[in-house]
Coordinates of N, CA and C and ligand atoms in Angstrom, one line a residue:
X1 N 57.0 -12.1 -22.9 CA 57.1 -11.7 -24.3 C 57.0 -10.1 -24.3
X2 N 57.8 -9.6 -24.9 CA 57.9 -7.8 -25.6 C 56.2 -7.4 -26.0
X3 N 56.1 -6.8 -25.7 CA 55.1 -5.4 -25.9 C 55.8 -4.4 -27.1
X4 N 54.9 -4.4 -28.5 CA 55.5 -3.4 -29.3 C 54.4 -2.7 -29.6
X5 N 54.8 -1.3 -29.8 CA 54.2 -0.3 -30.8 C 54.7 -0.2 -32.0
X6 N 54.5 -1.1 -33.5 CA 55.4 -0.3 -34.9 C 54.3 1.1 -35.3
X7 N 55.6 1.9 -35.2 CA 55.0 3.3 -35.8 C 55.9 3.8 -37.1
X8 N 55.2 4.2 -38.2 CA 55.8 4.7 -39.2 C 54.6 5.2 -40.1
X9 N 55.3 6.4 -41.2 CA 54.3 6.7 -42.1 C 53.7 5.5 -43.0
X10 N 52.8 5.8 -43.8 CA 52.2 4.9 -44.6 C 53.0 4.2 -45.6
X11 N 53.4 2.7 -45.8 CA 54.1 1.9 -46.6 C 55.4 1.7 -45.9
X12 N 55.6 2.2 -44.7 CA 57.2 1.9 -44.1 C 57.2 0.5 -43.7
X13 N 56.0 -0.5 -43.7 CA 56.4 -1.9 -43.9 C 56.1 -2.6 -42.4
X14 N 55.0 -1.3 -42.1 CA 54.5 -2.0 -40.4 C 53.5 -3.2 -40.6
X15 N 53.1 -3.6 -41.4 CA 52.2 -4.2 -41.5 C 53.1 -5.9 -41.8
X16 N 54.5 -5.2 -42.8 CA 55.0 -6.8 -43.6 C 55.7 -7.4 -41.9
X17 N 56.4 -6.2 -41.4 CA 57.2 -6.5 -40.1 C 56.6 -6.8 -39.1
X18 N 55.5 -7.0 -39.1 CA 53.9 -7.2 -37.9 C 54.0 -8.8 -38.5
X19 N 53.6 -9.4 -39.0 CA 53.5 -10.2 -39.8 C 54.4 -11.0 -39.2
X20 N 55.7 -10.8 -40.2 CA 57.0 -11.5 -40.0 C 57.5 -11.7 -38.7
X21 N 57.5 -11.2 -37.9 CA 57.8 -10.9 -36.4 C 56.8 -12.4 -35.4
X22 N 55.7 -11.8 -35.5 CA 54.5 -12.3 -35.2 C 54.6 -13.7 -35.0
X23 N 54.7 -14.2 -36.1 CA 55.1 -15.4 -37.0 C 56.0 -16.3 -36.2
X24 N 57.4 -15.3 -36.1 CA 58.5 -16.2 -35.7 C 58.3 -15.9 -34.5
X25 N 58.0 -15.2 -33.5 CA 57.6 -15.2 -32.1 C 56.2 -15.1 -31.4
X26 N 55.4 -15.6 -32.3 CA 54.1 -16.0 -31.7 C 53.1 -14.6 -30.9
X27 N 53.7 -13.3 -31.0 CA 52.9 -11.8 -31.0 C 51.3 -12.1 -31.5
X28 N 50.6 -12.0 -30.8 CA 49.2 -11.5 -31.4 C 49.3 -9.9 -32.4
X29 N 49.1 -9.7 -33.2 CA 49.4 -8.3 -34.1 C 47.8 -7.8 -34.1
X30 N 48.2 -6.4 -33.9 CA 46.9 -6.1 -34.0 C 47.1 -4.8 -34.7
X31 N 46.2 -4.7 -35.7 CA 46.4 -3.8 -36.9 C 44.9 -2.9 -36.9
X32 N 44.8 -2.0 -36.6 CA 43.8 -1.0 -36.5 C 43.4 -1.0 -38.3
X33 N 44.2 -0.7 -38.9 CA 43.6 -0.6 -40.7 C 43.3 -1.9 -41.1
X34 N 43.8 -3.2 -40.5 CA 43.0 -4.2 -40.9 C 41.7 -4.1 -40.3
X35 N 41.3 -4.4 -39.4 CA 40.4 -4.5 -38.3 C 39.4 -3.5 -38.8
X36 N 39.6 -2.1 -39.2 CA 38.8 -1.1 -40.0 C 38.4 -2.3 -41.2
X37 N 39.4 -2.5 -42.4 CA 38.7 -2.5 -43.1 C 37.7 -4.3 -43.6
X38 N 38.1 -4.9 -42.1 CA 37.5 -6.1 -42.6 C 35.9 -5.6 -41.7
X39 N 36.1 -4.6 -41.2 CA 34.5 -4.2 -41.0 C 33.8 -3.6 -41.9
X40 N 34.8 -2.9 -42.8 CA 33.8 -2.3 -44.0 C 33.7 -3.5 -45.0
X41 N 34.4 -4.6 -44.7 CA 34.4 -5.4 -46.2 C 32.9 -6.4 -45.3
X42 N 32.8 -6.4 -44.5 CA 31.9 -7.2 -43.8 C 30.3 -6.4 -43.4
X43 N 31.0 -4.4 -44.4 CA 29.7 -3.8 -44.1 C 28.9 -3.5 -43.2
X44 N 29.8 -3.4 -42.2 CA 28.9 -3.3 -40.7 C 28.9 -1.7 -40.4
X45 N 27.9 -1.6 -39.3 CA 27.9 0.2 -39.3 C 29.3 0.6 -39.1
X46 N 30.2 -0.2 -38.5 CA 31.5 0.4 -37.5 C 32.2 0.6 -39.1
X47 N 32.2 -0.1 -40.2 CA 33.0 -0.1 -41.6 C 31.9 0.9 -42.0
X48 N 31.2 1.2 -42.4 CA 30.1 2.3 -42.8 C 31.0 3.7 -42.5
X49 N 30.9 3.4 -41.3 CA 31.0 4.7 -40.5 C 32.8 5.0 -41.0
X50 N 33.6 4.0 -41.0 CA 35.4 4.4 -41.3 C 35.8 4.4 -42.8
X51 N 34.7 4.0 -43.8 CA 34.7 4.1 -45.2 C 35.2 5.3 -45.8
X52 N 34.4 6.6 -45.1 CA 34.3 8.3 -46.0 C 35.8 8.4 -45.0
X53 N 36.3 8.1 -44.1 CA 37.4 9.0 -43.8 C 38.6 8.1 -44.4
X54 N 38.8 6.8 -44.5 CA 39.6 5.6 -44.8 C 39.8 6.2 -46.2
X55 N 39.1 6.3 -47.6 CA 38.8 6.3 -48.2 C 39.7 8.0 -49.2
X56 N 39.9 8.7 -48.0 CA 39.5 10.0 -48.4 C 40.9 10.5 -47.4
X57 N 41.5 9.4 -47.2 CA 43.0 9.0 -46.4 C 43.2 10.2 -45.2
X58 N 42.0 10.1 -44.6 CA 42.3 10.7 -43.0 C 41.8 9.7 -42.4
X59 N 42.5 10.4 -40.5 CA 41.8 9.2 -39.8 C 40.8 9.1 -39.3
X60 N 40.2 8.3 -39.0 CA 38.5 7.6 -38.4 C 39.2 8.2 -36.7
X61 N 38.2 8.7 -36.6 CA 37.7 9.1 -35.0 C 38.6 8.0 -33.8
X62 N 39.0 9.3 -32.6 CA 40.0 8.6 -32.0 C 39.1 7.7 -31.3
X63 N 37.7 7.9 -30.9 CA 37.2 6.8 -30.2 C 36.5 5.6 -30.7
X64 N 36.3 6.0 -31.9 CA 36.4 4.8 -32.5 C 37.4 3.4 -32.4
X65 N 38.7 4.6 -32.9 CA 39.7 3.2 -32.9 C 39.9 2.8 -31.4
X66 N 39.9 3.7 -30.8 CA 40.2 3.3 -29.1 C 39.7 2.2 -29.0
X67 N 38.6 2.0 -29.1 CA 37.4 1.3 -28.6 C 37.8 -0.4 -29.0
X68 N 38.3 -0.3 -30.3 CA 38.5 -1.4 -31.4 C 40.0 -1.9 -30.4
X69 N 40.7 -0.9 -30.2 CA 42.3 -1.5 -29.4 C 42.3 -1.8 -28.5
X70 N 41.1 -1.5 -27.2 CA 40.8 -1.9 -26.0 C 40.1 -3.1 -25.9
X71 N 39.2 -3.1 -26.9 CA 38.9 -4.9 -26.8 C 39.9 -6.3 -27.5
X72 N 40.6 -5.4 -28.4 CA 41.7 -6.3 -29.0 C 42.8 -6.9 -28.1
X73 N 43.0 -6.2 -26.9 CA 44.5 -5.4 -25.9 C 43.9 -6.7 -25.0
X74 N 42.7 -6.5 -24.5 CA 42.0 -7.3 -23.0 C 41.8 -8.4 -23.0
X75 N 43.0 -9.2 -23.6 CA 42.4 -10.8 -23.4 C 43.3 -11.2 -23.1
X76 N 43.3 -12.7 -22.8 CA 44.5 -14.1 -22.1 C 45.4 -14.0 -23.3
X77 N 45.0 -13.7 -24.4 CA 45.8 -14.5 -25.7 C 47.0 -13.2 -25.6
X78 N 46.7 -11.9 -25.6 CA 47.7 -10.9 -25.9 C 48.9 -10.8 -24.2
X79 N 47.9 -11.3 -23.4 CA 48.6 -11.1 -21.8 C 49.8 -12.4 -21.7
X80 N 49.4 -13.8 -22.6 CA 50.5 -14.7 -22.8 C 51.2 -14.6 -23.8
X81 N 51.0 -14.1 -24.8 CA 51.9 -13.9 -26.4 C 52.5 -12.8 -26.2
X82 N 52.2 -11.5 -26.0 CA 52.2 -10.0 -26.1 C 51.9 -9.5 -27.2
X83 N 51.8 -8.6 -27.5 CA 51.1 -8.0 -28.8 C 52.2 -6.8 -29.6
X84 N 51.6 -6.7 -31.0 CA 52.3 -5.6 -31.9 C 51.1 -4.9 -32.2
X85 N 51.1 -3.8 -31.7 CA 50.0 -2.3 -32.0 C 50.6 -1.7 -33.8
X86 N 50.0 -2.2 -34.4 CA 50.4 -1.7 -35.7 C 49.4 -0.5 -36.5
X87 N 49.7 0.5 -36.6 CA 49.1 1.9 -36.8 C 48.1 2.2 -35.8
X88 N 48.7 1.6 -34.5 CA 47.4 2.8 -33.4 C 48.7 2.6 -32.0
X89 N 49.4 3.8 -31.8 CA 49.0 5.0 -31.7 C 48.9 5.8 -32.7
X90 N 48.2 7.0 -33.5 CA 48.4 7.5 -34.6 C 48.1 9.1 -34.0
X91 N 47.8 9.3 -33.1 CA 47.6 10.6 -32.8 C 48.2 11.1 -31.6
X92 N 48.6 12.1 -30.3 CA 48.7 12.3 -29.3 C 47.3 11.8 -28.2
X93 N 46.4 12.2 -28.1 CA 45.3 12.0 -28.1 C 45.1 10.1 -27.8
X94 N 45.4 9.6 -28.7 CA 45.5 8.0 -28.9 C 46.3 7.5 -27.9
X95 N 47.9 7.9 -28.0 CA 48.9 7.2 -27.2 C 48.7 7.7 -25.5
X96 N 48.1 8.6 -25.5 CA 47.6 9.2 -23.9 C 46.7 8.0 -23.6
X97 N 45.1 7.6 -24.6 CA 44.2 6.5 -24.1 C 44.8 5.5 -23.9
X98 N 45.9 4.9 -25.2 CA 46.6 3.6 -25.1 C 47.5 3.7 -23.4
X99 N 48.2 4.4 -23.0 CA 48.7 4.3 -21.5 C 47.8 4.3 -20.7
X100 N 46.5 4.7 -20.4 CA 45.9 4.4 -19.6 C 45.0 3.0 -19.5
X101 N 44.9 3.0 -21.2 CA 44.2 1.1 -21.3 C 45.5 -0.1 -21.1
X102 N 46.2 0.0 -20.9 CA 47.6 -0.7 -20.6 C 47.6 -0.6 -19.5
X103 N 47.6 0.2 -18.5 CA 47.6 0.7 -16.9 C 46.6 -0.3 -16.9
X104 N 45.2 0.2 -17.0 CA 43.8 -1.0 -16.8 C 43.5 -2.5 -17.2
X105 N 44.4 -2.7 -18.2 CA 44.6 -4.1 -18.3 C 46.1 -4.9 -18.2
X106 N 47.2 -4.1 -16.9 CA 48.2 -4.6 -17.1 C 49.0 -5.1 -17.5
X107 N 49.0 -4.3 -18.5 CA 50.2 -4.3 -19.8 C 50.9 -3.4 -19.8
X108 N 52.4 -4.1 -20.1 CA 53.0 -3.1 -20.5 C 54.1 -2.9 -21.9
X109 N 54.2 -1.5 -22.2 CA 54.8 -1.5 -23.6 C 55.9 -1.2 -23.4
X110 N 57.1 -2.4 -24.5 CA 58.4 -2.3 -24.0 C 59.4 -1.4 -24.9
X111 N 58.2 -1.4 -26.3 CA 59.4 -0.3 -26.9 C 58.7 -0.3 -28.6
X112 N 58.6 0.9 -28.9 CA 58.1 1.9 -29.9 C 58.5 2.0 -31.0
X113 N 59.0 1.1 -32.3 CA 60.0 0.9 -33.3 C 59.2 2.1 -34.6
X114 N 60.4 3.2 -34.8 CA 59.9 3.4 -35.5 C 60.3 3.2 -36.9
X115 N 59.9 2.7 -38.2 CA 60.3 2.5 -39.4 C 61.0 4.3 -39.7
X116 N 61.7 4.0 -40.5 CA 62.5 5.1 -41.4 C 62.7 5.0 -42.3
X117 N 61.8 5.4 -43.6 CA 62.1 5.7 -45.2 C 61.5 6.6 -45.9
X118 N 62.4 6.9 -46.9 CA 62.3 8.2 -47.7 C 61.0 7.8 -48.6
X119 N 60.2 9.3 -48.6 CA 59.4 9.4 -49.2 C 59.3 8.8 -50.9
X120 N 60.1 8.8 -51.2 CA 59.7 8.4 -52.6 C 59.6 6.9 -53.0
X121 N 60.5 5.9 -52.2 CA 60.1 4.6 -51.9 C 58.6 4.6 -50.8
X122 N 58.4 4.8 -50.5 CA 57.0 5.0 -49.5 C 55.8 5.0 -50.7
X123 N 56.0 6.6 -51.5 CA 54.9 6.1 -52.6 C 55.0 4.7 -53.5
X124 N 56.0 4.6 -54.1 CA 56.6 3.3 -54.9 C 55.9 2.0 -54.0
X125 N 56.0 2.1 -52.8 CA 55.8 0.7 -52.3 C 54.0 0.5 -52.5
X126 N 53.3 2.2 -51.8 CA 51.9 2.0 -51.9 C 51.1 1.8 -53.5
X127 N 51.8 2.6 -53.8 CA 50.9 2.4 -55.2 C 51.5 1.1 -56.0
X128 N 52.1 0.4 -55.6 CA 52.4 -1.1 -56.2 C 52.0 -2.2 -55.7
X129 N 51.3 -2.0 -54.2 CA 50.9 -2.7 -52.9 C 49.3 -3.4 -53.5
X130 N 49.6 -5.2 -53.6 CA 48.5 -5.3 -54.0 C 48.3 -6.5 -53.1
X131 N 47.0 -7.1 -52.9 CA 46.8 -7.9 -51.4 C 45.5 -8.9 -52.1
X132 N 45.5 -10.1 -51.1 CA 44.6 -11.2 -51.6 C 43.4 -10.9 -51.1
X133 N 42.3 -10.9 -51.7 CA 41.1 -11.0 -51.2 C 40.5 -11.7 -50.3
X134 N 41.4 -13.2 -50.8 CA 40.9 -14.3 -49.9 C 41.5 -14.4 -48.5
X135 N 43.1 -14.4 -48.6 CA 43.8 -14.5 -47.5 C 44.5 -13.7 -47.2
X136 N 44.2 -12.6 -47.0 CA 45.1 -11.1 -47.0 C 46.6 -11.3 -47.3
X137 N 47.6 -11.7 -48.1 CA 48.7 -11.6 -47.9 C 49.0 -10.5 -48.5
X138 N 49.8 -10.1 -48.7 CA 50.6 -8.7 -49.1 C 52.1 -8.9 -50.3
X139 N 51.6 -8.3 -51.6 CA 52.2 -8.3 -52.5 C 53.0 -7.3 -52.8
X140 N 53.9 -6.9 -53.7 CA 53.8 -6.0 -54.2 C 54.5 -6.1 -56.0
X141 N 53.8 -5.2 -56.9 CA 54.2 -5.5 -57.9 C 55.5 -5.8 -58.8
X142 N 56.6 -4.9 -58.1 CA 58.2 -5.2 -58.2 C 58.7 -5.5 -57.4
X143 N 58.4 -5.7 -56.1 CA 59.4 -5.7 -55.0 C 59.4 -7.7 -54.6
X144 N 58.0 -7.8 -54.8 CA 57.4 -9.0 -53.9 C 56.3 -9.7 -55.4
X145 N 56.6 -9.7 -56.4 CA 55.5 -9.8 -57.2 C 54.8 -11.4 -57.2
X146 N 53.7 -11.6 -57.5 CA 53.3 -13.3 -57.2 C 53.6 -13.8 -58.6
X147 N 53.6 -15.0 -58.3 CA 54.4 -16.3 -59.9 C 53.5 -15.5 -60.9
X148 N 51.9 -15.3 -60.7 CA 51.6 -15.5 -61.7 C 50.5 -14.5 -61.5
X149 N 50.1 -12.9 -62.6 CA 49.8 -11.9 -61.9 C 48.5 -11.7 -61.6
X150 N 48.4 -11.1 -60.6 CA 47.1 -11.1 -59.7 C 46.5 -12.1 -59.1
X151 N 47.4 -13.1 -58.9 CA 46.9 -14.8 -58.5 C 47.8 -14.5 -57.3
X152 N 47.0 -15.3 -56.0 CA 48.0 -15.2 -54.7 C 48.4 -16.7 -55.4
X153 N 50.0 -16.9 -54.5 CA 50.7 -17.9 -54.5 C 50.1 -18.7 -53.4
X154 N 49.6 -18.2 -52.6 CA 49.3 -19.1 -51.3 C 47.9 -20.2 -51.1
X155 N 47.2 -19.2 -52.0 CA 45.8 -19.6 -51.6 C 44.9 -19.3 -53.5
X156 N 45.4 -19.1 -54.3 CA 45.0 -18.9 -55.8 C 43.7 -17.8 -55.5
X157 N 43.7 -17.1 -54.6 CA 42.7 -15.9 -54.7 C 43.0 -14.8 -55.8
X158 N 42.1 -13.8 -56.0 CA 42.3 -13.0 -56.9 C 42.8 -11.6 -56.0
X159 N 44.0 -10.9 -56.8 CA 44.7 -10.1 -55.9 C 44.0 -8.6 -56.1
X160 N 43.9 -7.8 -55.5 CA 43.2 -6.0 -55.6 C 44.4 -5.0 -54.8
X161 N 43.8 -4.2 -55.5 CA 44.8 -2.8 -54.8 C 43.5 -2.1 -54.0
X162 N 43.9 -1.8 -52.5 CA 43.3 -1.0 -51.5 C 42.6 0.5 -52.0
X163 N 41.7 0.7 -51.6 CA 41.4 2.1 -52.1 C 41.9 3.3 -51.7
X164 N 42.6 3.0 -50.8 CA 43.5 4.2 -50.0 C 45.0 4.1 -51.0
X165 N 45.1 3.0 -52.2 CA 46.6 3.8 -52.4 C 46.4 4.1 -53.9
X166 N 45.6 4.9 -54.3 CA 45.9 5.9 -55.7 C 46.7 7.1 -54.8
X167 N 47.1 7.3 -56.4 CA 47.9 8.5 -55.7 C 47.4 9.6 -54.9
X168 N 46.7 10.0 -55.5 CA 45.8 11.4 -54.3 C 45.7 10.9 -53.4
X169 N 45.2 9.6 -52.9 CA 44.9 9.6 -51.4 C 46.3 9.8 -50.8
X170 N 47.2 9.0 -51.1 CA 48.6 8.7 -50.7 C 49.0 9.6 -50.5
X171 N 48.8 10.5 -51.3 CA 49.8 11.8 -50.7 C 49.0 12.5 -49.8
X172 N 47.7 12.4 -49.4 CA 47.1 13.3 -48.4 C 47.1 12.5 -47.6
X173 N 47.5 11.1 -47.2 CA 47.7 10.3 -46.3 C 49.3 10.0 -45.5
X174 N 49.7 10.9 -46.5 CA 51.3 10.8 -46.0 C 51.5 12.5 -45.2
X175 N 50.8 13.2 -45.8 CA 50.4 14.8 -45.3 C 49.6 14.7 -43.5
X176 N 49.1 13.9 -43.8 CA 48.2 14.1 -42.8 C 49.3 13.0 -40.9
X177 N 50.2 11.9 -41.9 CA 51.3 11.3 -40.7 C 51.8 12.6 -40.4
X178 N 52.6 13.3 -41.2 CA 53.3 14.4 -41.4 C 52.6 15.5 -39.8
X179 N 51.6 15.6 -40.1 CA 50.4 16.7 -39.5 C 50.4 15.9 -38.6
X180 N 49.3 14.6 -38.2 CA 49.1 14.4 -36.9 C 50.1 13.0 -35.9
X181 N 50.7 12.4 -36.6 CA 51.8 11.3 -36.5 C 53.1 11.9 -35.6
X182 N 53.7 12.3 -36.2 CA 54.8 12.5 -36.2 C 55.0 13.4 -34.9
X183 N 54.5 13.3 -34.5 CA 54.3 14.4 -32.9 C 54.5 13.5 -31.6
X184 N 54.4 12.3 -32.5 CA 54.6 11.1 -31.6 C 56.0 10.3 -31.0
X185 N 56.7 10.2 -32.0 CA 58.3 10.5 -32.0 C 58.7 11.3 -31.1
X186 N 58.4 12.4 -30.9 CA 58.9 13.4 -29.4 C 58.3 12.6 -28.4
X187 N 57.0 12.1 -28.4 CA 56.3 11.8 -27.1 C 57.0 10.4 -26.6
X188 N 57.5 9.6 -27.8 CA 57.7 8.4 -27.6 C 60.0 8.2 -27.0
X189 N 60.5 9.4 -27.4 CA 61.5 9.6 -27.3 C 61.7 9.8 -26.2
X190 N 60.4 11.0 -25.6 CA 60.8 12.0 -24.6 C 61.2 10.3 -22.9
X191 N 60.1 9.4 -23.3 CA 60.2 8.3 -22.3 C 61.3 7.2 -22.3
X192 N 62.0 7.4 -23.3 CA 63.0 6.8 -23.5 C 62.3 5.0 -24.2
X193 N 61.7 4.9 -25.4 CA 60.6 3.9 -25.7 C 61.2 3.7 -27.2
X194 N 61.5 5.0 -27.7 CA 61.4 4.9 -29.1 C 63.1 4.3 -29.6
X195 N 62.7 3.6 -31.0 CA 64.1 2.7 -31.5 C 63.9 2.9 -33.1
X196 N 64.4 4.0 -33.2 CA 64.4 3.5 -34.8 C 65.2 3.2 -35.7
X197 N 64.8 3.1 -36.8 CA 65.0 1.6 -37.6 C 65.1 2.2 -39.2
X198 N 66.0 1.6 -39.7 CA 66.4 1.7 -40.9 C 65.3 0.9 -41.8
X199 N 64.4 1.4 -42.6 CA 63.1 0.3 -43.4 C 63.4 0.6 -44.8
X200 N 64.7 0.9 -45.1 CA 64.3 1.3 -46.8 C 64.7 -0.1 -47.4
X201 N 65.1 -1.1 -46.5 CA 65.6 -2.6 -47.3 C 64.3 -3.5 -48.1
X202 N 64.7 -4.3 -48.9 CA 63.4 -5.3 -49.1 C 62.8 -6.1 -47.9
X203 N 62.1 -6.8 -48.0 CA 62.0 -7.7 -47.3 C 62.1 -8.4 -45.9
X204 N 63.2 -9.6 -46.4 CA 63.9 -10.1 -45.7 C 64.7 -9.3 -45.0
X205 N 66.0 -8.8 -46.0 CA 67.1 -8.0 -45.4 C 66.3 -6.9 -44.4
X206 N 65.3 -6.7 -44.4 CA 64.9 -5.5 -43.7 C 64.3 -6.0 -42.1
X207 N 63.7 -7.4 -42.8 CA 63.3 -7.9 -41.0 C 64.7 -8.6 -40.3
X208 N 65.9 -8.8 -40.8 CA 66.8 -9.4 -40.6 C 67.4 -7.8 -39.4
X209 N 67.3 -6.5 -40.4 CA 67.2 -5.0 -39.6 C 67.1 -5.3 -38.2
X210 N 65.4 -5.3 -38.6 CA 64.6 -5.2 -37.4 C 65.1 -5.9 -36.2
X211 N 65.4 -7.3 -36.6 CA 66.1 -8.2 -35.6 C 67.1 -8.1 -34.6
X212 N 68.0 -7.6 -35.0 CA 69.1 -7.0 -34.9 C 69.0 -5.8 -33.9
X213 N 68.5 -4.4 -34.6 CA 67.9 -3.5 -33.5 C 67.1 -4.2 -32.3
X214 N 66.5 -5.1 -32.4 CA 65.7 -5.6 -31.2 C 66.3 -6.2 -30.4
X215 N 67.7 -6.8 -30.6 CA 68.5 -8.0 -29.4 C 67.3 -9.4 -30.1
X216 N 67.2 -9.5 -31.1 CA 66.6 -10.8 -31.2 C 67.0 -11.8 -32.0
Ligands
LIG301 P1 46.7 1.3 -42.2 O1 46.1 0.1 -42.9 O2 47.3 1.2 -40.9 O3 47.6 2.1 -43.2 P2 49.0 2.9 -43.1 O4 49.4 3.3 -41.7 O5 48.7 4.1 -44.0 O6 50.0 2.0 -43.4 P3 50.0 0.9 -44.6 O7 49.3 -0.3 -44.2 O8 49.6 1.5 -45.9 O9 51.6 0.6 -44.7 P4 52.5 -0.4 -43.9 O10 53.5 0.4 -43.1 O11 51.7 -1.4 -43.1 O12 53.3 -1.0 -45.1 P5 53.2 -2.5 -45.7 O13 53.9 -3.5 -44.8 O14 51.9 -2.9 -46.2 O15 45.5 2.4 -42.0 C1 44.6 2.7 -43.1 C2 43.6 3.8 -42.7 O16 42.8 3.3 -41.5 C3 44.2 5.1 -42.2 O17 44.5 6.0 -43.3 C4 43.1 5.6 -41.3 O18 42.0 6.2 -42.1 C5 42.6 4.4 -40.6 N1 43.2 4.1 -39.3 C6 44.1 3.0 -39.0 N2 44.5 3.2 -37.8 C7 44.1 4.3 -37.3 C8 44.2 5.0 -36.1 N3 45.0 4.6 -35.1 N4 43.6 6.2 -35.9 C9 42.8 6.7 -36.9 N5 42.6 6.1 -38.1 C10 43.2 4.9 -38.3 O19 54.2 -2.3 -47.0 C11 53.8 -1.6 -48.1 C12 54.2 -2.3 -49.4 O20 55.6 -2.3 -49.5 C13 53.8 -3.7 -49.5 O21 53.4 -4.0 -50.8 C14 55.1 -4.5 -49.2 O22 55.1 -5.8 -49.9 C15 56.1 -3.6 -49.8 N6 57.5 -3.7 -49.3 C16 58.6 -3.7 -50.1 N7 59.7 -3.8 -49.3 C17 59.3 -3.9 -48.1 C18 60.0 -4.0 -46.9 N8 61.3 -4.0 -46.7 N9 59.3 -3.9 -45.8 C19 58.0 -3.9 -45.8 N10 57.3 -3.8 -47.0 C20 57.9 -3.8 -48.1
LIG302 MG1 49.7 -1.8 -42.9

């Protein structure tokens, strides 16, 4: 099974196409901003400690997340499924640790997808992006709206918007891909890894994209 990195700014839909992917090919997904925030929802020091920077839409310490992708990376389950790295690499710094934790647990990464869409769909998607409490699914208010509002369709939980997408944060979280992200794209080009991808579609039509770019 493929080894992926999805990399893109904030709302380019790494998380819906993590998901979807996952699903139909059996990927372990491993999402550094979930994993963050079900530690702060569970209040543990490690969520304590990724609150003020999460919150305040920078990122939490590279060793921090390291730490969190190296124990996620090291098991049977991601060495027979393969895995989707979803928001980590996020720095230079990161994707240097991530090749050397891949080297030490014999893995390897087959290819670096990066989403592509215009900023102004990007805000539209976050600040409309609203998610179950119970079973995390992922809504959104025009795009993906549930039958009946703020009710998941899946599980009748009550639906919330993340604290990271008012607007201020969003835009200092889209500033900050801009600033430390996007440096990554050269790194990931220069090896011949990176594939990118047209993300401004809904949905479906967009994982149907994805598909397609991948030979799948
Ligand atoms: P994280 O949770 O990873 O947030 P992000 O990278 O900012 O990305 P998002 O989850 O907001 O967007 P997405 O691309 O997953 O879009 P989605 O599929 O939900 O990280 C949060 C924070 O944690 C960071 O700011 C940082 O503080 C910390 N952190 C995490 N990783 C870190 C790291 N490696 N290093 C340091 N700090 C780290 O889609 C968005 C919306 O659009 C949804 O509502 C969806 O339904 C809708 N939508 C509409 N059409 C589509 C379509 N075609 N495809 C996908 N979604 C669509
Ligand atoms: Mg996400």
């Amino acid at each position: 099974m493929a080894n992926y990195v999805f990399l893109g700014p904030p709302g380019a839909g790494k998380g819906t196409m993590s998901e979807m992917l996952a699903e139909r090919d059996g990927h372990v997904h491993v999402s550094t901003g979930d994993i963050l925030r079900a530690e702060m929802k569970a209040d543990t020091d490690l969520g304590q400690q990724a609150r003020s920077y999460i919150d305040a839409g920078h990122l939490v310490p590279d060793e921090v997340v390291a730490a969190i992708v190296t124990k996620a990376l090291d098991t049977d389950e991601v060495r027979t499924r393969g895995f989707i790295l979803d928001g980590y690499p996020r720095t230079v710094p990161q994707a240097k640790r991530l090749d050397a934790t891949l080297d030490a647990v014999k893995l390897q990464l087959d290819r670096v997808v990066l989403f592509e869409v215009g900023q102004e769909l990007l805000i539209k998607r976050l600040t409309g992006r609203r998610i179950c409490r119970e079973c995390g699914a992922v809504y959104h208010v025009c795009f993906t709206p549930p039958k009946q509002a703020d009710v998941c369709d899946k599980c009748g939980g009550s639906l919330y918007q993340r604290s990271d997408d008012s607007p201020e944060t969003v835009r200092e979280r889209l500033r900050v891909y801009h600033e430390q992200t996007e440096p990554l794209i050269a790194y990931y080009e220069s090896r011949g890894l990176l594939l990118r991808v047209p993300g401004h579609q809904r949905k479906h039509a967009g994982f149907a994209v994805l598909c397609e770019h991948l030979h799948l």
